[in-house]
Amino acid sequence: MTDSQLIRDIKEGNTELFSELMRRYQRKILTFVYHMLKSSHMELLAEDLCSETFYKAFRGLNSFREVDASFSTWLYTIARNTVLSELRKQRTAHVPLEESGYIPLASSDIAPEQAMLRNEKVGKVREAINKLPEKQRSALILREYDQLDYQEIADILGQSVSSVKSLLFRARSSVKVQLEPYFYEHIYEHYEGMKSK
């Protein structure tokens, strides 16, 4: 069954079919919510906000009109708004990463030094993404992590496709600029170390 057929049947009273829509989209929405929450180190709320997203979608399904957007776009929009609402509520409380309960795990088959360097690089990239304005960050997450196309991102963010491309260009440029000093510094240290030997 397509999403449209499921939605039509749910609207006609077969509400148990909503679990099939959840099965189709739960992982994608959870991943999106998780990445949006990373900027505030609130990853532990991802499952709750994912559940809240589906609850809101179920409650509002009668108002969903396919002519306005696809179900997935509508669902991502609800998820984004749910996260933004939670972030506004929590704005005053800043929880450091160490206290958030999120601990990146290194693969056991790589050396501890490599794992530390890898985790440090991942941390720097995350830090750079976290510093982006909300729309740039959302566009980048939707494109790079969720692999959505420009039109879907435009629909979710309420922007034109050209605006989305512009947001992505600025987001990538900003991340690159933020990371350049870090990577340049490490290359420079490496050469300095070689000179002294």
PDB file of C-alpha atoms in Angstrom:
ATOM      1  CA  MET A   1       0.000   0.000   0.000  1.00  0.00           C
ATOM      2  CA  THR A   2       1.185   3.506  -0.741  1.00  0.00           C
ATOM      3  CA  ASP A   3       1.242   6.238   1.916  1.00  0.00           C
ATOM      4  CA  SER A   4      -1.781   7.800   0.207  1.00  0.00           C
ATOM      5  CA  GLN A   5      -3.810   4.584   0.413  1.00  0.00           C
ATOM      6  CA  LEU A   6      -2.853   4.092   4.053  1.00  0.00           C
ATOM      7  CA  ILE A   7      -3.797   7.664   4.938  1.00  0.00           C
ATOM      8  CA  ARG A   8      -7.124   7.349   3.143  1.00  0.00           C
ATOM      9  CA  ASP A   9      -7.930   4.132   5.071  1.00  0.00           C
ATOM     10  CA  ILE A  10      -6.828   5.677   8.386  1.00  0.00           C
ATOM     11  CA  LYS A  11      -9.061   8.691   7.759  1.00  0.00           C
ATOM     12  CA  GLU A  12     -11.921   6.265   7.074  1.00  0.00           C
ATOM     13  CA  GLY A  13     -11.507   4.743  10.537  1.00  0.00           C
ATOM     14  CA  ASN A  14      -8.810   2.035  10.202  1.00  0.00           C
ATOM     15  CA  THR A  15      -6.585   3.799  12.722  1.00  0.00           C
ATOM     16  CA  GLU A  16      -4.505   0.674  13.415  1.00  0.00           C
ATOM     17  CA  LEU A  17      -2.872   1.212   9.998  1.00  0.00           C
ATOM     18  CA  PHE A  18      -1.029   4.236  11.410  1.00  0.00           C
ATOM     19  CA  SER A  19       1.504   1.781  12.889  1.00  0.00           C
ATOM     20  CA  GLU A  20       2.548   0.945   9.304  1.00  0.00           C
ATOM     21  CA  LEU A  21       3.264   4.625   8.594  1.00  0.00           C
ATOM     22  CA  MET A  22       5.288   4.737  11.805  1.00  0.00           C
ATOM     23  CA  ARG A  23       7.240   1.654  10.776  1.00  0.00           C
ATOM     24  CA  ARG A  24       8.090   3.271   7.432  1.00  0.00           C
ATOM     25  CA  TYR A  25       9.296   6.587   8.845  1.00  0.00           C
ATOM     26  CA  GLN A  26      10.318   6.084  12.470  1.00  0.00           C
ATOM     27  CA  ARG A  27      14.041   5.505  11.843  1.00  0.00           C
ATOM     28  CA  LYS A  28      14.362   8.497   9.477  1.00  0.00           C
ATOM     29  CA  ILE A  29      12.504  10.849  11.803  1.00  0.00           C
ATOM     30  CA  LEU A  30      14.444   9.632  14.844  1.00  0.00           C
ATOM     31  CA  THR A  31      17.756  10.228  13.027  1.00  0.00           C
ATOM     32  CA  PHE A  32      16.669  13.710  11.951  1.00  0.00           C
ATOM     33  CA  VAL A  33      15.494  14.655  15.453  1.00  0.00           C
ATOM     34  CA  TYR A  34      18.692  13.244  16.978  1.00  0.00           C
ATOM     35  CA  HIS A  35      20.908  15.355  14.689  1.00  0.00           C
ATOM     36  CA  MET A  36      18.860  18.488  15.337  1.00  0.00           C
ATOM     37  CA  LEU A  37      19.215  17.987  19.095  1.00  0.00           C
ATOM     38  CA  LYS A  38      22.994  17.464  18.923  1.00  0.00           C
ATOM     39  CA  SER A  39      23.552  21.208  18.674  1.00  0.00           C
ATOM     40  CA  SER A  40      22.225  21.584  22.212  1.00  0.00           C
ATOM     41  CA  HIS A  41      23.590  18.269  23.499  1.00  0.00           C
ATOM     42  CA  MET A  42      20.033  17.054  24.103  1.00  0.00           C
ATOM     43  CA  GLU A  43      20.266  13.765  22.177  1.00  0.00           C
ATOM     44  CA  LEU A  44      18.649  11.873  25.042  1.00  0.00           C
ATOM     45  CA  LEU A  45      15.322  13.550  24.201  1.00  0.00           C
ATOM     46  CA  ALA A  46      15.346  12.230  20.615  1.00  0.00           C
ATOM     47  CA  GLU A  47      13.068   9.240  21.214  1.00  0.00           C
ATOM     48  CA  ASP A  48      10.558  11.301  23.219  1.00  0.00           C
ATOM     49  CA  LEU A  49      10.374  13.999  20.548  1.00  0.00           C
ATOM     50  CA  CYS A  50      10.124  11.381  17.806  1.00  0.00           C
ATOM     51  CA  SER A  51       7.144   9.842  19.635  1.00  0.00           C
ATOM     52  CA  GLU A  52       5.642  13.311  20.089  1.00  0.00           C
ATOM     53  CA  THR A  53       6.040  13.923  16.342  1.00  0.00           C
ATOM     54  CA  PHE A  54       4.072  10.781  15.478  1.00  0.00           C
ATOM     55  CA  TYR A  55       1.435  11.592  18.099  1.00  0.00           C
ATOM     56  CA  LYS A  56       0.960  15.055  16.562  1.00  0.00           C
ATOM     57  CA  ALA A  57       0.846  13.539  13.075  1.00  0.00           C
ATOM     58  CA  PHE A  58      -1.810  11.027  14.151  1.00  0.00           C
ATOM     59  CA  ARG A  59      -3.891  13.736  15.827  1.00  0.00           C
ATOM     60  CA  GLY A  60      -3.581  16.055  12.815  1.00  0.00           C
ATOM     61  CA  LEU A  61      -3.932  13.483  10.043  1.00  0.00           C
ATOM     62  CA  ASN A  62      -7.435  14.663   9.124  1.00  0.00           C
ATOM     63  CA  SER A  63      -6.013  18.109   8.323  1.00  0.00           C
ATOM     64  CA  PHE A  64      -3.253  16.643   6.105  1.00  0.00           C
ATOM     65  CA  ARG A  65      -3.805  17.440   2.432  1.00  0.00           C
ATOM     66  CA  GLU A  66      -1.671  15.639  -0.126  1.00  0.00           C
ATOM     67  CA  VAL A  67      -2.024  18.463  -2.617  1.00  0.00           C
ATOM     68  CA  ASP A  68       0.021  20.663  -0.246  1.00  0.00           C
ATOM     69  CA  ALA A  69       2.898  18.241   0.454  1.00  0.00           C
ATOM     70  CA  SER A  70       3.874  14.576   0.572  1.00  0.00           C
ATOM     71  CA  PHE A  71       3.320  12.748   3.861  1.00  0.00           C
ATOM     72  CA  SER A  72       7.084  12.493   4.504  1.00  0.00           C
ATOM     73  CA  THR A  73       7.568  16.245   3.990  1.00  0.00           C
ATOM     74  CA  TRP A  74       4.636  16.976   6.306  1.00  0.00           C
ATOM     75  CA  LEU A  75       6.095  14.603   8.918  1.00  0.00           C
ATOM     76  CA  TYR A  76       9.583  16.158   8.748  1.00  0.00           C
ATOM     77  CA  THR A  77       7.994  19.592   9.175  1.00  0.00           C
ATOM     78  CA  ILE A  78       6.176  18.426  12.322  1.00  0.00           C
ATOM     79  CA  ALA A  79       9.433  16.906  13.627  1.00  0.00           C
ATOM     80  CA  ARG A  80      11.386  20.108  12.967  1.00  0.00           C
ATOM     81  CA  ASN A  81       8.743  22.278  14.663  1.00  0.00           C
ATOM     82  CA  THR A  82       8.598  19.883  17.635  1.00  0.00           C
ATOM     83  CA  VAL A  83      12.379  20.082  18.082  1.00  0.00           C
ATOM     84  CA  LEU A  84      12.446  23.889  17.708  1.00  0.00           C
ATOM     85  CA  SER A  85       9.679  24.205  20.292  1.00  0.00           C
ATOM     86  CA  GLU A  86      11.634  22.013  22.740  1.00  0.00           C
ATOM     87  CA  LEU A  87      14.862  23.936  22.100  1.00  0.00           C
ATOM     88  CA  ARG A  88      13.060  27.212  22.865  1.00  0.00           C
ATOM     89  CA  LYS A  89      11.837  25.737  26.162  1.00  0.00           C
ATOM     90  CA  GLN A  90      15.299  24.499  27.088  1.00  0.00           C
ATOM     91  CA  ARG A  91      17.241  27.539  25.839  1.00  0.00           C
ATOM     92  CA  THR A  92      18.195  28.670  29.339  1.00  0.00           C
ATOM     93  CA  ALA A  93      19.582  25.263  30.358  1.00  0.00           C
ATOM     94  CA  HIS A  94      22.866  24.445  28.632  1.00  0.00           C
ATOM     95  CA  VAL A  95      24.103  20.913  29.273  1.00  0.00           C
ATOM     96  CA  PRO A  96      27.755  20.213  28.428  1.00  0.00           C
ATOM     97  CA  LEU A  97      28.384  17.189  26.195  1.00  0.00           C
ATOM     98  CA  GLU A  98      30.063  15.288  29.036  1.00  0.00           C
ATOM     99  CA  GLU A  99      26.836  15.482  31.068  1.00  0.00           C
ATOM    100  CA  SER A 100      24.462  14.713  28.202  1.00  0.00           C
ATOM    101  CA  GLY A 101      24.957  10.965  28.442  1.00  0.00           C
ATOM    102  CA  TYR A 102      26.268  10.810  24.881  1.00  0.00           C
ATOM    103  CA  ILE A 103      29.668   9.119  24.693  1.00  0.00           C
ATOM    104  CA  PRO A 104      31.092   8.452  21.218  1.00  0.00           C
ATOM    105  CA  LEU A 105      32.379   4.889  21.011  1.00  0.00           C
ATOM    106  CA  ALA A 106      35.492   4.060  19.043  1.00  0.00           C
ATOM    107  CA  SER A 107      35.733   0.853  17.065  1.00  0.00           C
ATOM    108  CA  SER A 108      37.749  -1.761  18.918  1.00  0.00           C
ATOM    109  CA  ASP A 109      39.837  -2.655  15.865  1.00  0.00           C
ATOM    110  CA  ILE A 110      41.587   0.734  15.622  1.00  0.00           C
ATOM    111  CA  ALA A 111      44.434   1.933  17.799  1.00  0.00           C
ATOM    112  CA  PRO A 112      43.516   4.127  20.791  1.00  0.00           C
ATOM    113  CA  GLU A 113      45.500   7.081  19.336  1.00  0.00           C
ATOM    114  CA  GLN A 114      43.634   6.802  16.027  1.00  0.00           C
ATOM    115  CA  ALA A 115      40.322   6.513  17.870  1.00  0.00           C
ATOM    116  CA  MET A 116      41.115   9.643  19.881  1.00  0.00           C
ATOM    117  CA  LEU A 117      42.057  11.589  16.736  1.00  0.00           C
ATOM    118  CA  ARG A 118      38.952  10.358  14.929  1.00  0.00           C
ATOM    119  CA  ASN A 119      36.701  11.296  17.860  1.00  0.00           C
ATOM    120  CA  GLU A 120      38.402  14.685  18.064  1.00  0.00           C
ATOM    121  CA  LYS A 121      37.761  15.306  14.338  1.00  0.00           C
ATOM    122  CA  VAL A 122      34.138  14.183  14.647  1.00  0.00           C
ATOM    123  CA  GLY A 123      33.780  16.503  17.646  1.00  0.00           C
ATOM    124  CA  LYS A 124      35.225  19.455  15.700  1.00  0.00           C
ATOM    125  CA  VAL A 125      32.866  18.849  12.771  1.00  0.00           C
ATOM    126  CA  ARG A 126      29.893  18.556  15.150  1.00  0.00           C
ATOM    127  CA  GLU A 127      30.964  21.765  16.899  1.00  0.00           C
ATOM    128  CA  ALA A 128      31.147  23.579  13.551  1.00  0.00           C
ATOM    129  CA  ILE A 129      27.678  22.345  12.526  1.00  0.00           C
ATOM    130  CA  ASN A 130      26.272  23.287  15.943  1.00  0.00           C
ATOM    131  CA  LYS A 131      27.409  26.891  15.447  1.00  0.00           C
ATOM    132  CA  LEU A 132      25.427  27.280  12.222  1.00  0.00           C
ATOM    133  CA  PRO A 133      22.191  29.295  12.214  1.00  0.00           C
ATOM    134  CA  GLU A 134      19.179  26.995  12.625  1.00  0.00           C
ATOM    135  CA  LYS A 135      18.022  26.996   8.965  1.00  0.00           C
ATOM    136  CA  GLN A 136      21.522  26.307   7.639  1.00  0.00           C
ATOM    137  CA  ARG A 137      21.964  23.514  10.196  1.00  0.00           C
ATOM    138  CA  SER A 138      18.567  21.960   9.349  1.00  0.00           C
ATOM    139  CA  ALA A 139      19.273  22.130   5.604  1.00  0.00           C
ATOM    140  CA  LEU A 140      22.689  20.521   6.059  1.00  0.00           C
ATOM    141  CA  ILE A 141      21.307  17.725   8.275  1.00  0.00           C
ATOM    142  CA  LEU A 142      18.426  17.011   5.888  1.00  0.00           C
ATOM    143  CA  ARG A 143      20.790  16.895   2.903  1.00  0.00           C
ATOM    144  CA  GLU A 144      23.875  15.145   4.324  1.00  0.00           C
ATOM    145  CA  TYR A 145      22.358  12.840   6.949  1.00  0.00           C
ATOM    146  CA  ASP A 146      18.844  12.202   5.602  1.00  0.00           C
ATOM    147  CA  GLN A 147      19.824  12.395   1.901  1.00  0.00           C
ATOM    148  CA  LEU A 148      16.697  14.403   0.985  1.00  0.00           C
ATOM    149  CA  ASP A 149      16.539  16.221  -2.338  1.00  0.00           C
ATOM    150  CA  TYR A 150      16.437  20.012  -2.649  1.00  0.00           C
ATOM    151  CA  GLN A 151      12.665  20.173  -3.233  1.00  0.00           C
ATOM    152  CA  GLU A 152      11.881  18.102  -0.113  1.00  0.00           C
ATOM    153  CA  ILE A 153      14.185  20.282   1.983  1.00  0.00           C
ATOM    154  CA  ALA A 154      12.577  23.408   0.520  1.00  0.00           C
ATOM    155  CA  ASP A 155       9.108  22.131   1.461  1.00  0.00           C
ATOM    156  CA  ILE A 156      10.181  21.245   5.017  1.00  0.00           C
ATOM    157  CA  LEU A 157      11.917  24.573   5.628  1.00  0.00           C
ATOM    158  CA  GLY A 158       9.312  26.665   3.797  1.00  0.00           C
ATOM    159  CA  GLN A 159      11.945  27.984   1.370  1.00  0.00           C
ATOM    160  CA  SER A 160      12.487  27.979  -2.381  1.00  0.00           C
ATOM    161  CA  VAL A 161      14.893  25.457  -3.928  1.00  0.00           C
ATOM    162  CA  SER A 162      17.350  28.261  -4.755  1.00  0.00           C
ATOM    163  CA  SER A 163      17.213  29.435  -1.103  1.00  0.00           C
ATOM    164  CA  VAL A 164      17.972  25.881   0.047  1.00  0.00           C
ATOM    165  CA  LYS A 165      20.978  25.704  -2.294  1.00  0.00           C
ATOM    166  CA  SER A 166      22.136  29.038  -0.913  1.00  0.00           C
ATOM    167  CA  LEU A 167      21.655  27.839   2.701  1.00  0.00           C
ATOM    168  CA  LEU A 168      23.666  24.690   1.944  1.00  0.00           C
ATOM    169  CA  PHE A 169      26.442  26.652   0.242  1.00  0.00           C
ATOM    170  CA  ARG A 170      26.725  29.030   3.206  1.00  0.00           C
ATOM    171  CA  ALA A 171      26.537  26.143   5.708  1.00  0.00           C
ATOM    172  CA  ARG A 172      29.299  24.161   3.976  1.00  0.00           C
ATOM    173  CA  SER A 173      31.461  27.273   3.574  1.00  0.00           C
ATOM    174  CA  SER A 174      31.038  28.165   7.234  1.00  0.00           C
ATOM    175  CA  VAL A 175      31.914  24.634   8.377  1.00  0.00           C
ATOM    176  CA  LYS A 176      34.989  24.651   6.113  1.00  0.00           C
ATOM    177  CA  VAL A 177      36.153  28.043   7.445  1.00  0.00           C
ATOM    178  CA  GLN A 178      35.655  26.899  11.050  1.00  0.00           C
ATOM    179  CA  LEU A 179      37.617  23.685  10.471  1.00  0.00           C
ATOM    180  CA  GLU A 180      40.523  25.152   8.459  1.00  0.00           C
ATOM    181  CA  PRO A 181      42.474  26.502  11.470  1.00  0.00           C
ATOM    182  CA  TYR A 182      42.148  23.181  13.274  1.00  0.00           C
ATOM    183  CA  PHE A 183      43.402  21.078  10.354  1.00  0.00           C
ATOM    184  CA  TYR A 184      46.073  23.632   9.377  1.00  0.00           C
ATOM    185  CA  GLU A 185      47.347  23.693  12.965  1.00  0.00           C
ATOM    186  CA  HIS A 186      47.742  19.888  13.005  1.00  0.00           C
ATOM    187  CA  ILE A 187      49.556  19.850   9.646  1.00  0.00           C
ATOM    188  CA  TYR A 188      51.841  22.651  10.858  1.00  0.00           C
ATOM    189  CA  GLU A 189      52.589  20.805  14.122  1.00  0.00           C
ATOM    190  CA  HIS A 190      53.440  17.701  12.109  1.00  0.00           C
ATOM    191  CA  TYR A 191      55.964  19.595   9.955  1.00  0.00           C
ATOM    192  CA  GLU A 192      57.391  21.374  12.992  1.00  0.00           C
ATOM    193  CA  GLY A 193      57.913  17.986  14.651  1.00  0.00           C
ATOM    194  CA  MET A 194      59.740  16.699  11.584  1.00  0.00           C
ATOM    195  CA  LYS A 195      62.027  19.756  11.477  1.00  0.00           C
ATOM    196  CA  SER A 196      63.157  19.269  15.063  1.00  0.00           C
ATOM    197  CA  LYS A 197      64.240  15.648  14.447  1.00  0.00           C
TER     198      LYS A 197
END
